[in-house]
mmCIF file of C-alpha atoms in Angstrom:
data_model
loop_
_atom_site.group_PDB
_atom_site.id
_atom_site.type_symbol
_atom_site.label_atom_id
_atom_site.label_comp_id
_atom_site.label_asym_id
_atom_site.label_seq_id
_atom_site.Cartn_x
_atom_site.Cartn_y
_atom_site.Cartn_z
ATOM 1 C CA MET A 170 142.126 124.977 24.594
ATOM 2 C CA LEU A 171 139.133 123.965 26.719
ATOM 3 C CA PHE A 172 136.309 122.061 25.106
ATOM 4 C CA MET A 173 132.801 121.768 26.520
ATOM 5 C CA VAL A 174 132.267 118.261 25.239
ATOM 6 C CA SER A 175 130.147 115.581 26.859
ATOM 7 C CA VAL A 176 129.482 111.906 26.252
ATOM 8 C CA LYS A 177 126.642 112.851 23.898
ATOM 9 C CA ASP A 178 129.021 114.650 21.522
ATOM 10 C CA VAL A 179 131.298 111.737 20.631
ATOM 11 C CA PRO A 180 130.602 108.431 18.848
ATOM 12 C CA SER A 181 129.549 105.779 21.339
ATOM 13 C CA GLU A 182 131.735 103.043 19.802
ATOM 14 C CA LYS A 183 134.902 105.076 20.218
ATOM 15 C CA LEU A 184 133.959 106.173 23.727
ATOM 16 C CA ILE A 185 133.190 102.663 24.942
ATOM 17 C CA LYS A 186 136.346 101.252 23.364
ATOM 18 C CA GLU A 187 138.580 103.952 24.880
ATOM 19 C CA LEU A 188 136.859 103.788 28.262
ATOM 20 C CA ALA A 189 137.170 99.990 28.375
ATOM 21 C CA ILE A 190 140.925 100.259 27.791
ATOM 22 C CA TYR A 191 141.195 102.893 30.530
ATOM 23 C CA LEU A 192 139.188 100.804 33.021
ATOM 24 C CA LYS A 193 141.268 97.708 32.273
ATOM 25 C CA ASP A 194 144.565 99.539 32.766
ATOM 26 C CA ASN A 195 143.725 101.741 35.769
ATOM 27 C CA TYR A 196 141.061 99.983 37.843
ATOM 28 C CA LYS A 197 142.173 96.543 39.022
ATOM 29 C CA ILE A 198 138.916 96.219 40.997
ATOM 30 C CA ILE A 199 137.017 95.901 37.725
ATOM 31 C CA SER A 200 137.894 92.441 36.505
ATOM 32 C CA PRO A 201 135.942 89.413 35.323
ATOM 33 C CA PRO A 202 135.402 86.521 37.731
ATOM 34 C CA SER A 203 136.747 83.088 36.832
ATOM 35 C CA TRP A 204 133.333 81.804 35.703
ATOM 36 C CA SER A 205 132.892 84.579 33.113
ATOM 37 C CA ARG A 206 134.720 82.549 30.442
ATOM 38 C CA PHE A 207 131.958 79.942 30.397
ATOM 39 C CA ILE A 208 128.723 81.953 30.347
ATOM 40 C CA LYS A 209 126.459 83.679 27.879
ATOM 41 C CA THR A 210 125.354 87.240 28.577
ATOM 42 C CA GLY A 211 121.657 86.379 28.374
ATOM 43 C CA ALA A 212 119.047 83.810 27.391
ATOM 44 C CA HIS A 213 118.727 85.431 23.958
ATOM 45 C CA ARG A 214 122.349 84.661 23.049
ATOM 46 C CA GLU A 215 123.420 81.456 21.370
ATOM 47 C CA ARG A 216 127.165 81.755 21.982
ATOM 48 C CA LEU A 217 129.679 83.032 24.503
ATOM 49 C CA PRO A 218 131.117 86.539 24.067
ATOM 50 C CA GLN A 219 133.716 86.625 21.294
ATOM 51 C CA TYR A 220 136.179 89.112 22.759
ATOM 52 C CA ASP A 221 138.442 88.421 25.718
ATOM 53 C CA ASP A 222 137.910 91.937 27.091
ATOM 54 C CA TRP A 223 134.107 91.846 26.915
ATOM 55 C CA TRP A 224 133.803 92.426 30.688
ATOM 56 C CA TRP A 225 135.474 95.847 30.461
ATOM 57 C CA ILE A 226 133.494 96.727 27.343
ATOM 58 C CA ARG A 227 130.259 95.954 29.196
ATOM 59 C CA ALA A 228 131.443 97.987 32.217
ATOM 60 C CA ALA A 229 132.232 100.954 29.970
ATOM 61 C CA SER A 230 128.877 100.617 28.259
ATOM 62 C CA ILE A 231 127.068 100.532 31.611
ATOM 63 C CA LEU A 232 128.932 103.676 32.709
ATOM 64 C CA ARG A 233 127.806 105.419 29.529
ATOM 65 C CA LYS A 234 124.199 104.322 30.048
ATOM 66 C CA ILE A 235 124.225 105.630 33.622
ATOM 67 C CA TYR A 236 125.628 108.950 32.357
ATOM 68 C CA LEU A 237 122.852 109.276 29.777
ATOM 69 C CA ASN A 238 119.929 108.029 31.902
ATOM 70 C CA GLN A 239 120.944 109.578 35.262
ATOM 71 C CA ARG A 240 119.271 107.079 37.595
ATOM 72 C CA ILE A 241 119.078 103.530 36.414
ATOM 73 C CA GLY A 242 118.640 100.130 38.022
ATOM 74 C CA VAL A 243 119.524 96.559 37.191
ATOM 75 C CA GLU A 244 116.127 95.754 35.670
ATOM 76 C CA ARG A 245 116.273 98.620 33.168
ATOM 77 C CA LEU A 246 119.806 97.621 32.231
ATOM 78 C CA ARG A 247 118.644 94.021 31.752
ATOM 79 C CA LYS A 248 116.020 95.267 29.309
ATOM 80 C CA MET A 249 118.541 97.453 27.472
ATOM 81 C CA TYR A 250 121.025 94.600 27.016
ATOM 82 C CA GLY A 251 118.348 91.999 26.240
ATOM 83 C CA GLY A 252 117.368 90.855 22.793
ATOM 84 C CA ILE A 253 115.237 88.624 20.621
ATOM 85 C CA ARG A 254 115.558 84.890 21.174
ATOM 86 C CA SER A 255 115.207 82.760 18.091
ATOM 87 C CA THR A 256 112.927 79.811 18.790
ATOM 88 C CA GLY A 257 113.213 78.044 15.478
ATOM 89 C CA LEU A 258 109.942 77.806 13.604
ATOM 90 C CA ARG A 259 107.958 79.412 16.405
ATOM 91 C CA PRO A 260 107.719 83.201 16.746
ATOM 92 C CA ALA A 261 110.710 84.861 18.372
ATOM 93 C CA HIS A 262 110.355 86.475 21.811
ATOM 94 C CA PHE A 263 112.218 89.135 23.735
ATOM 95 C CA ARG A 264 114.430 87.973 26.607
ATOM 96 C CA LYS A 265 116.206 90.103 29.190
ATOM 97 C CA ALA A 266 119.958 89.928 29.634
ATOM 98 C CA GLY A 267 121.434 88.129 32.617
ATOM 99 C CA GLY A 268 121.230 90.122 35.837
ATOM 100 C CA LYS A 269 124.237 88.611 37.629
ATOM 101 C CA ILE A 270 126.750 90.109 35.195
ATOM 102 C CA ILE A 271 125.190 93.570 35.351
ATOM 103 C CA ARG A 272 124.857 93.470 39.139
ATOM 104 C CA LEU A 273 128.478 92.372 39.607
ATOM 105 C CA ILE A 274 129.794 95.056 37.255
ATOM 106 C CA LEU A 275 127.767 97.702 39.112
ATOM 107 C CA GLN A 276 129.195 96.469 42.424
ATOM 108 C CA GLN A 277 132.720 96.694 41.012
ATOM 109 C CA LEU A 278 132.046 100.214 39.727
ATOM 110 C CA GLU A 279 130.824 101.149 43.205
ATOM 111 C CA LYS A 280 134.049 99.820 44.764
ATOM 112 C CA ALA A 281 135.988 101.890 42.233
ATOM 113 C CA GLU A 282 133.916 104.907 43.411
ATOM 114 C CA LEU A 283 132.607 105.692 39.937
ATOM 115 C CA VAL A 284 128.976 104.853 40.776
ATOM 116 C CA ARG A 285 126.879 105.087 43.932
ATOM 117 C CA THR A 286 123.500 103.672 44.927
ATOM 118 C CA ILE A 287 120.446 105.729 45.817
ATOM 119 C CA LYS A 288 118.144 103.451 47.775
ATOM 120 C CA GLY A 289 114.995 102.620 45.839
ATOM 121 C CA GLU A 290 115.955 104.681 42.774
ATOM 122 C CA GLY A 291 118.963 102.954 41.254
ATOM 123 C CA ARG A 292 122.540 103.941 40.573
ATOM 124 C CA ILE A 293 124.029 107.314 39.648
ATOM 125 C CA LEU A 294 127.514 108.473 38.736
ATOM 126 C CA THR A 295 129.755 110.037 41.336
ATOM 127 C CA PRO A 296 131.646 113.249 40.535
ATOM 128 C CA SER A 297 134.750 111.160 39.762
ATOM 129 C CA GLY A 298 132.644 109.046 37.373
ATOM 130 C CA TYR A 299 131.433 112.161 35.542
ATOM 131 C CA ALA A 300 134.996 113.496 35.429
ATOM 132 C CA LEU A 301 136.312 110.241 33.958
ATOM 133 C CA LEU A 302 133.673 110.116 31.221
ATOM 134 C CA ASP A 303 134.113 113.798 30.359
ATOM 135 C CA ARG A 304 137.906 113.434 30.271
ATOM 136 C CA VAL A 305 137.701 110.464 27.882
ATOM 137 C CA SER A 306 135.110 112.318 25.755
ATOM 138 C CA ILE A 307 137.395 115.342 25.420
ATOM 139 C CA LYS A 308 140.306 113.087 24.433
ATOM 140 C CA ILE A 309 138.211 111.414 21.716
ATOM 141 C CA PHE A 310 136.866 114.739 20.473
ATOM 142 C CA ARG A 311 140.415 116.096 20.143
ATOM 143 C CA GLU A 312 141.352 113.047 18.063
ATOM 144 C CA ILE A 313 138.285 113.570 15.861
ATOM 145 C CA ILE A 314 139.181 117.247 15.360
ATOM 146 C CA LYS A 315 142.720 116.277 14.301
ATOM 147 C CA GLU A 316 141.196 114.023 11.637
ATOM 148 C CA ASN A 317 138.636 116.622 10.513
ATOM 149 C CA PRO A 318 139.337 120.263 11.526
ATOM 150 C CA ASN A 319 135.920 121.415 10.233
ATOM 151 C CA LEU A 320 134.283 119.854 13.300
ATOM 152 C CA ARG A 321 135.955 122.417 15.577
ATOM 153 C CA LYS A 322 132.867 124.647 15.301
ATOM 154 C CA TYR A 323 130.837 122.053 17.265
ATOM 155 C CA ALA A 324 132.985 122.480 20.378
ATOM 156 C CA PHE A 325 131.934 125.321 22.631
ATOM 157 C CA GLN A 326 135.071 127.291 23.367
#
């Protein structure tokens, strides 16, 4: 049975979780550098990331954002992953996420041939990147249908 399911049709949490596991197991190029254990992901954060596999989760999330936004650069991703910094009694302010992490993940995704750069416009997915995300989406959708068969009507057959 062939489903016409895209990234937009499945829950983002499940997609990112499944994609992070796939990237960790199949793409050895995508791996955290040694200094990643000691850094925060942005100026708005107070603590280090809690999970050991946060690098692959961020890579999967970036892949999903590129799929949804088509062409996207580091600055837009910094804004998307940024947040409010608590400044105590003073009013809180928005801070962008760190650019080094995002830039390094994008470079690793380019080496894995899932993303490519268009000069002056940002990054886009390659055909193999689209295929990977669609394949993982179909897998998740099949699992969701097994849990709830009434959702079968939402898949274009």
